[in-house]
Coordinates of N, CA, C and O and ligand atoms in Angstrom, one line a residue:
X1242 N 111.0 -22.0 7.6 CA 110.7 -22.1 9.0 C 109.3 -21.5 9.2 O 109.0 -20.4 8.6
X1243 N 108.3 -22.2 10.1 CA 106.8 -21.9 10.3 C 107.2 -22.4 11.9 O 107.8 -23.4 12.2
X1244 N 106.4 -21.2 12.8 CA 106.4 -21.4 14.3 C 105.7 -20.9 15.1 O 106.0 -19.7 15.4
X1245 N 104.4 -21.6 15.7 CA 103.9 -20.8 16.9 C 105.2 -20.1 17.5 O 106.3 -20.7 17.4
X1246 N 105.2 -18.9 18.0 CA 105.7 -18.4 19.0 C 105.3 -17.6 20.0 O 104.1 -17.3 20.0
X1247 N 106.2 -17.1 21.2 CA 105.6 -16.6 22.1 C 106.4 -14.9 21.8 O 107.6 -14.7 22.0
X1248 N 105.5 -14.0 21.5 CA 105.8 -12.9 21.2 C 107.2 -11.9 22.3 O 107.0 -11.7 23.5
X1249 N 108.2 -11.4 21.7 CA 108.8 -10.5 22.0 C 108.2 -9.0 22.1 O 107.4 -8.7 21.2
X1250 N 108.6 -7.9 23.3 CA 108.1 -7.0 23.1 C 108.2 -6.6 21.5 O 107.2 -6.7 20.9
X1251 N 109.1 -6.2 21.0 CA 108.9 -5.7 19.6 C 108.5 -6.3 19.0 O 108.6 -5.9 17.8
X1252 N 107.6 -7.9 19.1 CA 106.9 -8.4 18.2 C 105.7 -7.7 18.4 O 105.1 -6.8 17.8
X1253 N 105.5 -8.2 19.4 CA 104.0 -7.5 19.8 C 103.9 -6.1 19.5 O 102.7 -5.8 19.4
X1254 N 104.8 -5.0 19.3 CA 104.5 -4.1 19.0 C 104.8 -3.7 17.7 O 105.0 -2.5 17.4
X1255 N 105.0 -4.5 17.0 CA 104.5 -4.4 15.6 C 103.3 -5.5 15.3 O 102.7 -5.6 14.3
X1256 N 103.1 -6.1 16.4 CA 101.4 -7.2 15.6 C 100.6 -6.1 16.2 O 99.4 -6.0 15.8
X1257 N 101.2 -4.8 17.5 CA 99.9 -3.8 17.9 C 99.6 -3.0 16.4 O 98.5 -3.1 15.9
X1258 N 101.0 -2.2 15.7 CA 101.0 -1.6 14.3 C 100.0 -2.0 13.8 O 98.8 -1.5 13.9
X1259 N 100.4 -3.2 13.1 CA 99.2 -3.9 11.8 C 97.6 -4.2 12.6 O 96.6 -4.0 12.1
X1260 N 97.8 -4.7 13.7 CA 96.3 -4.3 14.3 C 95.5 -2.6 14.1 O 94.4 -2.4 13.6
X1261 N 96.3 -1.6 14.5 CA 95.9 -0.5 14.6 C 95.5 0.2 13.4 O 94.6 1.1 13.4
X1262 N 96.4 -0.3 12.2 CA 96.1 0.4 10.7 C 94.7 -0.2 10.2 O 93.8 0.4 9.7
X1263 N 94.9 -1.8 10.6 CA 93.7 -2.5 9.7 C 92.5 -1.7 9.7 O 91.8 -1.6 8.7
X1264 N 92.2 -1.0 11.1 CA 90.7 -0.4 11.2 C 90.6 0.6 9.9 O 89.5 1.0 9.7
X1265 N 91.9 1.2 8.9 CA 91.8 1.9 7.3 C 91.6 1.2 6.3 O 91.4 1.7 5.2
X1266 N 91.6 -0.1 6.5 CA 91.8 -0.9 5.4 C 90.2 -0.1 4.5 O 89.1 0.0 5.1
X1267 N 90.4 0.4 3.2 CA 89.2 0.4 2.2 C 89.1 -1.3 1.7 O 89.8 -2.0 1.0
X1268 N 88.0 -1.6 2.5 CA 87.4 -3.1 1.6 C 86.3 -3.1 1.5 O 85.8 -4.1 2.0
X1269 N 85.4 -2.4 1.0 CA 84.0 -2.2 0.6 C 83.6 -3.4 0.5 O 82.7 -4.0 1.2
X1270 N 84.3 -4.1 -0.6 CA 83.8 -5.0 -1.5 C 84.1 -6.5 -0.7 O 83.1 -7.1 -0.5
X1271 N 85.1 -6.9 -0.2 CA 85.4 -8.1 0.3 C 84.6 -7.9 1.8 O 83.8 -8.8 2.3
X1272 N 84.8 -6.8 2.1 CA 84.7 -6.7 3.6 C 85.8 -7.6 4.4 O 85.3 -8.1 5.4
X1273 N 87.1 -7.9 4.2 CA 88.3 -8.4 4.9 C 89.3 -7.2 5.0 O 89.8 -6.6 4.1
X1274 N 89.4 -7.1 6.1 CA 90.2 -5.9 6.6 C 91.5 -6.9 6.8 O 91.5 -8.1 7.2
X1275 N 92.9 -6.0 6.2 CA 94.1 -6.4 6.5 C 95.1 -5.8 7.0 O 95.0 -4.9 6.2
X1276 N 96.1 -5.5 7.8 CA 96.9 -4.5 7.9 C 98.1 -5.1 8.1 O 98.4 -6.3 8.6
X1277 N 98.9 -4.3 7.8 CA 100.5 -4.9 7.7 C 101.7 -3.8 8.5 O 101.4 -2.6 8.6
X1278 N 103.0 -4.4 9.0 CA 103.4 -3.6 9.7 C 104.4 -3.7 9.3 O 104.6 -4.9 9.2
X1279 N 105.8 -2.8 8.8 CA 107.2 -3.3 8.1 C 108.1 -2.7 9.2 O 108.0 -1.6 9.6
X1280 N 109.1 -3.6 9.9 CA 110.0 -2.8 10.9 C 111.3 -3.2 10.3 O 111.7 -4.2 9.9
X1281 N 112.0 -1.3 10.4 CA 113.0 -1.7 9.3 C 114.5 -2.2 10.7 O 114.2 -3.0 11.6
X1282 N 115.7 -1.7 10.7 CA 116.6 -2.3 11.4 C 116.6 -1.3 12.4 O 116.4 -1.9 13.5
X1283 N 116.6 0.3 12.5 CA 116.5 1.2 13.4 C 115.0 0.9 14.4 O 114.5 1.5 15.4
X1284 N 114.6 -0.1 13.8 CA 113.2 -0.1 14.9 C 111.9 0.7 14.4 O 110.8 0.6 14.9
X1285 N 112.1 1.3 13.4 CA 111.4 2.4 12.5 C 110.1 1.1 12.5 O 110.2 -0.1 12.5
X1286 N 108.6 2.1 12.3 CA 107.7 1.1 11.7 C 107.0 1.7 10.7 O 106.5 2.8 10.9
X1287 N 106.8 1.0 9.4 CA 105.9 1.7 8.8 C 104.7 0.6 8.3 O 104.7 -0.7 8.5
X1288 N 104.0 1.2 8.0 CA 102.7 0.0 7.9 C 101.7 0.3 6.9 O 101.5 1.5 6.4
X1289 N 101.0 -0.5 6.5 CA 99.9 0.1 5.1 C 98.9 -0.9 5.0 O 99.3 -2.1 5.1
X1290 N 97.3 -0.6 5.0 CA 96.5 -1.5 5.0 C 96.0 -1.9 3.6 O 96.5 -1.4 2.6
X1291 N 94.8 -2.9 3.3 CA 94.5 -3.3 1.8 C 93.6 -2.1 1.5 O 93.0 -1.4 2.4
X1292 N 93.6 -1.9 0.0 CA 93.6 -0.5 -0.6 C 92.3 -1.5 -2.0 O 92.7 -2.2 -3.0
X1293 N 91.1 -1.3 -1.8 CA 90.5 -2.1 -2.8 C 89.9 -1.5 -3.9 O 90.0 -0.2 -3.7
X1294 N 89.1 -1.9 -5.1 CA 88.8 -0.8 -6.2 C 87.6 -1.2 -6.7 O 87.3 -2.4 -6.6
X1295 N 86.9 -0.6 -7.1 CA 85.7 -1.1 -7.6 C 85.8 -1.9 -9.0 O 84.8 -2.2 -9.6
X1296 N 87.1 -2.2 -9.4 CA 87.8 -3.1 -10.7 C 88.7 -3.8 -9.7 O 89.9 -3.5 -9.4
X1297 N 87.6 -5.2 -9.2 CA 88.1 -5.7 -8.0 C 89.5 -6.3 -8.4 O 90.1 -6.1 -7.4
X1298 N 90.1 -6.7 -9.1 CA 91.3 -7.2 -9.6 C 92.9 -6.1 -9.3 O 94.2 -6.4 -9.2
X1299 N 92.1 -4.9 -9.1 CA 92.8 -3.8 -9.0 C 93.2 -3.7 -7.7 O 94.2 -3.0 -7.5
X1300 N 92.6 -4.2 -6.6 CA 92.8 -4.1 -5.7 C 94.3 -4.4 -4.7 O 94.9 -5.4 -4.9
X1301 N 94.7 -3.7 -3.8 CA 96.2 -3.5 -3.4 C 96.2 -4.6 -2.2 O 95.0 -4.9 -1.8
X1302 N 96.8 -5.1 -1.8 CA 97.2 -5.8 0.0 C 97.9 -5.0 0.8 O 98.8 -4.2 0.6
X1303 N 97.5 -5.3 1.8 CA 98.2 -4.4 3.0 C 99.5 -4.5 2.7 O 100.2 -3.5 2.9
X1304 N 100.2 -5.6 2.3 CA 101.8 -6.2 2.6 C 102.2 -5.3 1.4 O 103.1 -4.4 1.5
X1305 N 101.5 -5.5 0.5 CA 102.2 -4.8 -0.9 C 101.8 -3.0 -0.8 O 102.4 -2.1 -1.4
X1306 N 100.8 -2.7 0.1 CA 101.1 -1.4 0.5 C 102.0 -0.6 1.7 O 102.1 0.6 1.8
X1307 N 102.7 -1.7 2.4 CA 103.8 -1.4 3.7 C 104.6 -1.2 2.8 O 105.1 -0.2 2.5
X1308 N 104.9 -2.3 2.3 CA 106.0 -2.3 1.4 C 106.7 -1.8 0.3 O 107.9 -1.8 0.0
X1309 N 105.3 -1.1 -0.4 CA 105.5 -0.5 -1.1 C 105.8 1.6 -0.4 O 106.4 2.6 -0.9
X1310 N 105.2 1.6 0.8 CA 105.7 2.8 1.5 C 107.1 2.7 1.8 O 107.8 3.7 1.4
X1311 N 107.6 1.6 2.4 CA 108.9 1.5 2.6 C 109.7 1.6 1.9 O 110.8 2.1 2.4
X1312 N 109.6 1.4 0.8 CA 110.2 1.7 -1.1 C 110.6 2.9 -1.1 O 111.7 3.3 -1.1
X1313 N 109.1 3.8 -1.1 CA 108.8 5.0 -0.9 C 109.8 6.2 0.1 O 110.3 7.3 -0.1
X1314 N 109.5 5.5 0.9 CA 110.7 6.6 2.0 C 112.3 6.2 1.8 O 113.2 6.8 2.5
X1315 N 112.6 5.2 0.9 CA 114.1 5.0 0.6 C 114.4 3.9 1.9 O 115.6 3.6 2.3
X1316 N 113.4 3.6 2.3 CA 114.5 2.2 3.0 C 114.3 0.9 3.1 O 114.4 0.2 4.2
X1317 N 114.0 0.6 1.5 CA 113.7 -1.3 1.6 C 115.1 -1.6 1.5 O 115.2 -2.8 1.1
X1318 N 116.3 -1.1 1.7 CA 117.8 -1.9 2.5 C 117.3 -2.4 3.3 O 117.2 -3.6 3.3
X1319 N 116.7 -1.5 4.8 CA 116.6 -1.4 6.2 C 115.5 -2.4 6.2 O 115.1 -2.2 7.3
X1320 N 114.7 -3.4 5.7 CA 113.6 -4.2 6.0 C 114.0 -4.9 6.9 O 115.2 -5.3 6.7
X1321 N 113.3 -5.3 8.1 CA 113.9 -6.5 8.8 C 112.5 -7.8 9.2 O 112.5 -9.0 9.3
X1322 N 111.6 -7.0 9.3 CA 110.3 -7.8 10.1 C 108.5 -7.7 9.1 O 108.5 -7.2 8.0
X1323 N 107.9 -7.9 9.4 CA 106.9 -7.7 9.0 C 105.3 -8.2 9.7 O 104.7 -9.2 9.4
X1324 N 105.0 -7.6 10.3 CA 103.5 -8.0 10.8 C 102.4 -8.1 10.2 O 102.1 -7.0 9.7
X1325 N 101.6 -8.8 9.8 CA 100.3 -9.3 9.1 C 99.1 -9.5 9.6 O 99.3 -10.7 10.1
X1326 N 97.9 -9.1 9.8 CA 96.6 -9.4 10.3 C 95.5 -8.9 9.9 O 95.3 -7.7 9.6
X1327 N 95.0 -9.7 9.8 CA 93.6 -10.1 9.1 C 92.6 -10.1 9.1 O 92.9 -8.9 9.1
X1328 N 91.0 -10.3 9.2 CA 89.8 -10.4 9.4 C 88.9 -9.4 8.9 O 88.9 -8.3 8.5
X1329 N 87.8 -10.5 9.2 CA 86.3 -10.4 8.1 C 85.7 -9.2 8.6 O 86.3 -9.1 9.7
X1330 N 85.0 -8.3 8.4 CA 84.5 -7.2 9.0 C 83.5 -7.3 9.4 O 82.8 -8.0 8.8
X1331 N 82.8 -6.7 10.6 CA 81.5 -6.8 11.1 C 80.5 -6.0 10.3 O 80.9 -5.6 9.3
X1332 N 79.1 -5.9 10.7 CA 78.9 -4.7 10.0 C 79.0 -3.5 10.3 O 78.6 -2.5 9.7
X1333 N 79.7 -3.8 11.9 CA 79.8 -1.9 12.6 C 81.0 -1.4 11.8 O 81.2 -0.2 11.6
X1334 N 81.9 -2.6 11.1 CA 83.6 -2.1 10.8 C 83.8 -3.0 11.3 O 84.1 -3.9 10.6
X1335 N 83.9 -3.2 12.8 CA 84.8 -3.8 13.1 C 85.9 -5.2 12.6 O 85.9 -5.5 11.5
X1336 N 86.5 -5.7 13.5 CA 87.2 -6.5 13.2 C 87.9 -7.4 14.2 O 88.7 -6.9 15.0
X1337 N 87.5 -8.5 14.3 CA 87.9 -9.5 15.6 C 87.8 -10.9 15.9 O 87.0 -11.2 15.1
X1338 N 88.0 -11.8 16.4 CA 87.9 -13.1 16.1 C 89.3 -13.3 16.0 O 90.0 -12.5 15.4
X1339 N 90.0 -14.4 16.7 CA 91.4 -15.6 16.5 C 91.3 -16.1 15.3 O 91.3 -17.3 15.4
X1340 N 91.3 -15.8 14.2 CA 92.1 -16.6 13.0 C 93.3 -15.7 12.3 O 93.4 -14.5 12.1
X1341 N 93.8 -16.5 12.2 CA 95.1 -15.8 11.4 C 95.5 -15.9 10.2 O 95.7 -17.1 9.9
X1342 N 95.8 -15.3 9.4 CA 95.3 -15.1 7.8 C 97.1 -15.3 7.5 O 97.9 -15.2 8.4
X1343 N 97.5 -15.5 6.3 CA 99.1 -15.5 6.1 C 98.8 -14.9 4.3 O 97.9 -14.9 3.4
X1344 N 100.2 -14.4 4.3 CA 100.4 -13.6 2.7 C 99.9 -14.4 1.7 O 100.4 -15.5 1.6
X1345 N 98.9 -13.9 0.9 CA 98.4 -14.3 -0.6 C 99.8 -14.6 -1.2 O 100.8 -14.5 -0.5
X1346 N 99.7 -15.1 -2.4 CA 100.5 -15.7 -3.1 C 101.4 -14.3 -4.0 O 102.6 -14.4 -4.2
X1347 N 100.9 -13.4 -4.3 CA 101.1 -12.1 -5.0 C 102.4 -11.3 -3.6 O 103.5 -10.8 -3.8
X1348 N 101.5 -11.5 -2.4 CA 102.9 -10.8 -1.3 C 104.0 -11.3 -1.5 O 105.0 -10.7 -1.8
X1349 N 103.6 -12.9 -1.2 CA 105.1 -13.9 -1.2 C 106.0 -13.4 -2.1 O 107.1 -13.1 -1.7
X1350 N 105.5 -13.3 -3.7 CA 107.0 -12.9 -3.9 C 107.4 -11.4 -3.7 O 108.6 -11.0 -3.7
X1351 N 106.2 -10.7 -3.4 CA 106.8 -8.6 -3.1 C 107.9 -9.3 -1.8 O 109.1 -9.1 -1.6
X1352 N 107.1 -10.1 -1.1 CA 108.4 -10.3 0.3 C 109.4 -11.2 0.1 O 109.9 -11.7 1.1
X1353 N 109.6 -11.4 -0.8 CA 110.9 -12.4 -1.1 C 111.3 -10.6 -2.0 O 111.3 -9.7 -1.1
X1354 N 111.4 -10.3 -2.8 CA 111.8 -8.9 -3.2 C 112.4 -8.1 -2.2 O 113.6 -7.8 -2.2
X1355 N 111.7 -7.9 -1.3 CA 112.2 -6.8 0.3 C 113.1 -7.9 0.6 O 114.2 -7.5 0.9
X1356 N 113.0 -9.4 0.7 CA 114.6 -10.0 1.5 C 115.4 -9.9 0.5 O 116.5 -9.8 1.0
X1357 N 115.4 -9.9 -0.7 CA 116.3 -10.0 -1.5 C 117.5 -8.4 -1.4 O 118.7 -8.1 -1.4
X1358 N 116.2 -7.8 -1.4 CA 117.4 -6.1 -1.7 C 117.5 -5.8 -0.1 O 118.3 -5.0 0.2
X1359 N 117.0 -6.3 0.4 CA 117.6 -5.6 2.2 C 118.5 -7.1 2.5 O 118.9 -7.0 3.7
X1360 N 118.9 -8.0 2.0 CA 119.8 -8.8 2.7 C 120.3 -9.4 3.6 O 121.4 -9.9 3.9
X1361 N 118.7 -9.1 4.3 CA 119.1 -10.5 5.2 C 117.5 -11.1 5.5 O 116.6 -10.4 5.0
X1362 N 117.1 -11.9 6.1 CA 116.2 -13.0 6.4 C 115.1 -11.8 7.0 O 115.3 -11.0 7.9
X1363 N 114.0 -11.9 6.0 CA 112.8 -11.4 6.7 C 112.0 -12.4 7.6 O 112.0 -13.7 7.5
X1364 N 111.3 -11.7 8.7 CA 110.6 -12.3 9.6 C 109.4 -12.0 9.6 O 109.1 -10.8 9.8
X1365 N 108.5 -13.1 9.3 CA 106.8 -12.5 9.1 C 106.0 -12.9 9.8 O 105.8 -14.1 9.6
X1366 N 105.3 -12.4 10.6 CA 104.8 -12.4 11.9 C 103.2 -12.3 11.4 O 102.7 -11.3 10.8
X1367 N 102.5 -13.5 11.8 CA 100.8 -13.7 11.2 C 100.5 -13.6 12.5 O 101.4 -13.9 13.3
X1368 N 99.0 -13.0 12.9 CA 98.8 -13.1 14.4 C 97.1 -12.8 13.9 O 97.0 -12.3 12.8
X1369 N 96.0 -13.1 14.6 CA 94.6 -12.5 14.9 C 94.0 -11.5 15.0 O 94.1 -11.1 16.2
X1370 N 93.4 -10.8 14.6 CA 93.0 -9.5 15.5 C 92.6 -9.5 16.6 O 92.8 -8.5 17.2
X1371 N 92.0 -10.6 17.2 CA 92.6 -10.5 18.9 C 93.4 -11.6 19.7 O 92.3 -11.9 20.1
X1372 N 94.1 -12.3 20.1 CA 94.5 -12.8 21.1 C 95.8 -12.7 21.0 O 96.3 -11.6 20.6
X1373 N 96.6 -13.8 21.5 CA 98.2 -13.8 21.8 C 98.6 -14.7 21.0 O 99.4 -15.3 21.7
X1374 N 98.6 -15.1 19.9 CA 99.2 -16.5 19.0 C 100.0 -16.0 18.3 O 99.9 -15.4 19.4
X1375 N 100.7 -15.7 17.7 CA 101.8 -15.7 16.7 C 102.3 -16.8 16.2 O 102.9 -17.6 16.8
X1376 N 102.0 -16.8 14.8 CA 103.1 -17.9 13.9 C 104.2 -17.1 13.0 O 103.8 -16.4 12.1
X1377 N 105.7 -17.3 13.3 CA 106.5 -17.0 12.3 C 107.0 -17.6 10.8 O 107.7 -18.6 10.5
X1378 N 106.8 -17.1 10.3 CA 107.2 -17.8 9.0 C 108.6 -16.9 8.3 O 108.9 -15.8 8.6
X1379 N 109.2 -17.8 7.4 CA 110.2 -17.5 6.8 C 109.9 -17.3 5.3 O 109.2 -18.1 4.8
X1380 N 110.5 -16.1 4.1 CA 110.1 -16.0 3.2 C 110.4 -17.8 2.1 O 109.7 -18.4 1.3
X1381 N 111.9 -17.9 2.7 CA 112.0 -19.2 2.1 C 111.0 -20.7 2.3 O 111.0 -21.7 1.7
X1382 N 110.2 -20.5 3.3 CA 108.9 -21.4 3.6 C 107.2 -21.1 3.2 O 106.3 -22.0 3.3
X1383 N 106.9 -19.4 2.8 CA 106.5 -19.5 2.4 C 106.2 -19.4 0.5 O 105.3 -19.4 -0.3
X1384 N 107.5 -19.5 0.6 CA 107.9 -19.1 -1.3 C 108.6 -19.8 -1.3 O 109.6 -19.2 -0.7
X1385 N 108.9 -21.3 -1.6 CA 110.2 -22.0 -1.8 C 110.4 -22.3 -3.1 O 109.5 -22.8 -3.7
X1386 N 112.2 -22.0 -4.1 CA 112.3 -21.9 -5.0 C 111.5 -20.6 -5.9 O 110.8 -20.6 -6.9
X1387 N 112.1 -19.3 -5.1 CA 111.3 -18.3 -5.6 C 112.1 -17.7 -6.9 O 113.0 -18.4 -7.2
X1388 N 111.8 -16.7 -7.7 CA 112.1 -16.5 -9.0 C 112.6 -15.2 -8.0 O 111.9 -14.9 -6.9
X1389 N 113.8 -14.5 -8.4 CA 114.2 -13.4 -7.9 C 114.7 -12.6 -8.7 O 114.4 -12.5 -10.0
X1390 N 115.7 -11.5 -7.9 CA 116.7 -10.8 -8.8 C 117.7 -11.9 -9.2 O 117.7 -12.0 -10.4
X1391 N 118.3 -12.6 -8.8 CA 119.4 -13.4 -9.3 C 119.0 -13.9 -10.3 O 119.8 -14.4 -10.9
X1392 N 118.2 -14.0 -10.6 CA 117.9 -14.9 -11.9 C 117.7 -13.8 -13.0 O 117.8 -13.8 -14.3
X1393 N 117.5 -13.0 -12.3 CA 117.8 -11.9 -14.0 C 119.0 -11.3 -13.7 O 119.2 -10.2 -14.1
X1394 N 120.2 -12.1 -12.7 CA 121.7 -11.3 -13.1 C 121.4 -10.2 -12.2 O 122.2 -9.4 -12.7
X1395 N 120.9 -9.5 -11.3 CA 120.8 -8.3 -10.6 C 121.2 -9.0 -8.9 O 120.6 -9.8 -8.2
X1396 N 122.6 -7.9 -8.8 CA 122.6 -7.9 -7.2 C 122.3 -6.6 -6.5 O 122.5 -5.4 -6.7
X1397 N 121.6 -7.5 -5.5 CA 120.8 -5.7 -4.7 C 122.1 -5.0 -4.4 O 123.2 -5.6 -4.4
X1398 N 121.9 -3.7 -4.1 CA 123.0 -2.4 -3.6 C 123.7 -2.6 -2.8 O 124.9 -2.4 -2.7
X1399 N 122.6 -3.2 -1.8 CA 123.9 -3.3 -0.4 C 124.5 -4.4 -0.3 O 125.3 -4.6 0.7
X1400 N 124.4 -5.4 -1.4 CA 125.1 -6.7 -0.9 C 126.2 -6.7 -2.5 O 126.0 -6.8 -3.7
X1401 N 127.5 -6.5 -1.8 CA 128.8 -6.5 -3.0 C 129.2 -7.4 -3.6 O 130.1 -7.2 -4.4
Ligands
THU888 N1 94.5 -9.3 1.4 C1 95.6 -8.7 1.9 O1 95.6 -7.5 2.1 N2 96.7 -9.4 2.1 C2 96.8 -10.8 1.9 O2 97.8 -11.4 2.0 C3 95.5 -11.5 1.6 C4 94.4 -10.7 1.1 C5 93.3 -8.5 1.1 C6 93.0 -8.3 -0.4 C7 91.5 -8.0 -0.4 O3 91.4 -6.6 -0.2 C8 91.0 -8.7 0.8 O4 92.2 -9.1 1.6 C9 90.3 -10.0 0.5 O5 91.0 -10.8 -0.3

């Protein structure tokens, strides 16, 4: 599933999240700031921007650094949502302009991973660094036919 939509308060305040982190994003090198927002089932948010290296290959994504925090504090069961946004940097820093950026190919499957072990349907929310647009996407649309735990025989914890 792929959907303009029209934002819920708690969408919008997880597309405010990943807006507010991006201004950390380290991207020396691209100069593309990204920031990501993970909201787990309690409403909780945690969020992590792209993390880049001077062994450009090495470089982290915002998605795979939320998510990898969320890991971190013990609650990729609790995953439920995820906010994503994007843009090129000025040379003040800043960051602005309507386009909307969607997960590299390397996120898709970290976020097919978080739906798999939190068990149930992640929601991923792409939006601009400025306006009102939101597109939802579903992990099964944008990873279709993904390689998972089931295929190596592993069921996540919470699902019996
Ligand atoms: N980037 C992300 O953080 N997430 C994505 O899904 C796409 C790309 C980052 C990686 C790199 O630091 C910069 O954007 C340019 O590719």
């Amino acid at each position: 599933m792929t959907s303009l939509i029209t934002p819920t308060p708690d969408i919008a305040a997880l597309i405010a999240a990943a807006r507010a982190v991006l201004v950390n994003a380290h991207a020396p090198y691209s100069r593309f700031a990204v920031g990501a927002a993970v909201r787990l089932t309690d409403g909780t948010i945690i969020t992590g921007c792209n993390f880049e290296n001077a062994s450009y290959g090495l470089s982290l994504c915002a998605e795979t650094v939320a998510l990898a925090a969320t890991n971190a504090a013990g609650r990729l069961a609790d995953v439920a949502a995820i906010a994503v946004v994007g843009g090129a940097m000025a040379p003040d820093g800043s960051v602005g302009g309507d386009a909307i950026v969607s997960p590299c190919g390397r996120c898709r499957q970290i976020l097919n991973e978080a739906e798999q072990m939190a068990g149930r349907p992640l929601a991923i929310y792409c939006a601009p660094p400025e306006g009102d647009a939101v597109v939802e996407h579903s992990v099964a649309t944008l990873l279709p036919h993904a390689f998972g735990p089931a295929d190596l025989g592993i069921t996540p914890r919470n699902k019996s």
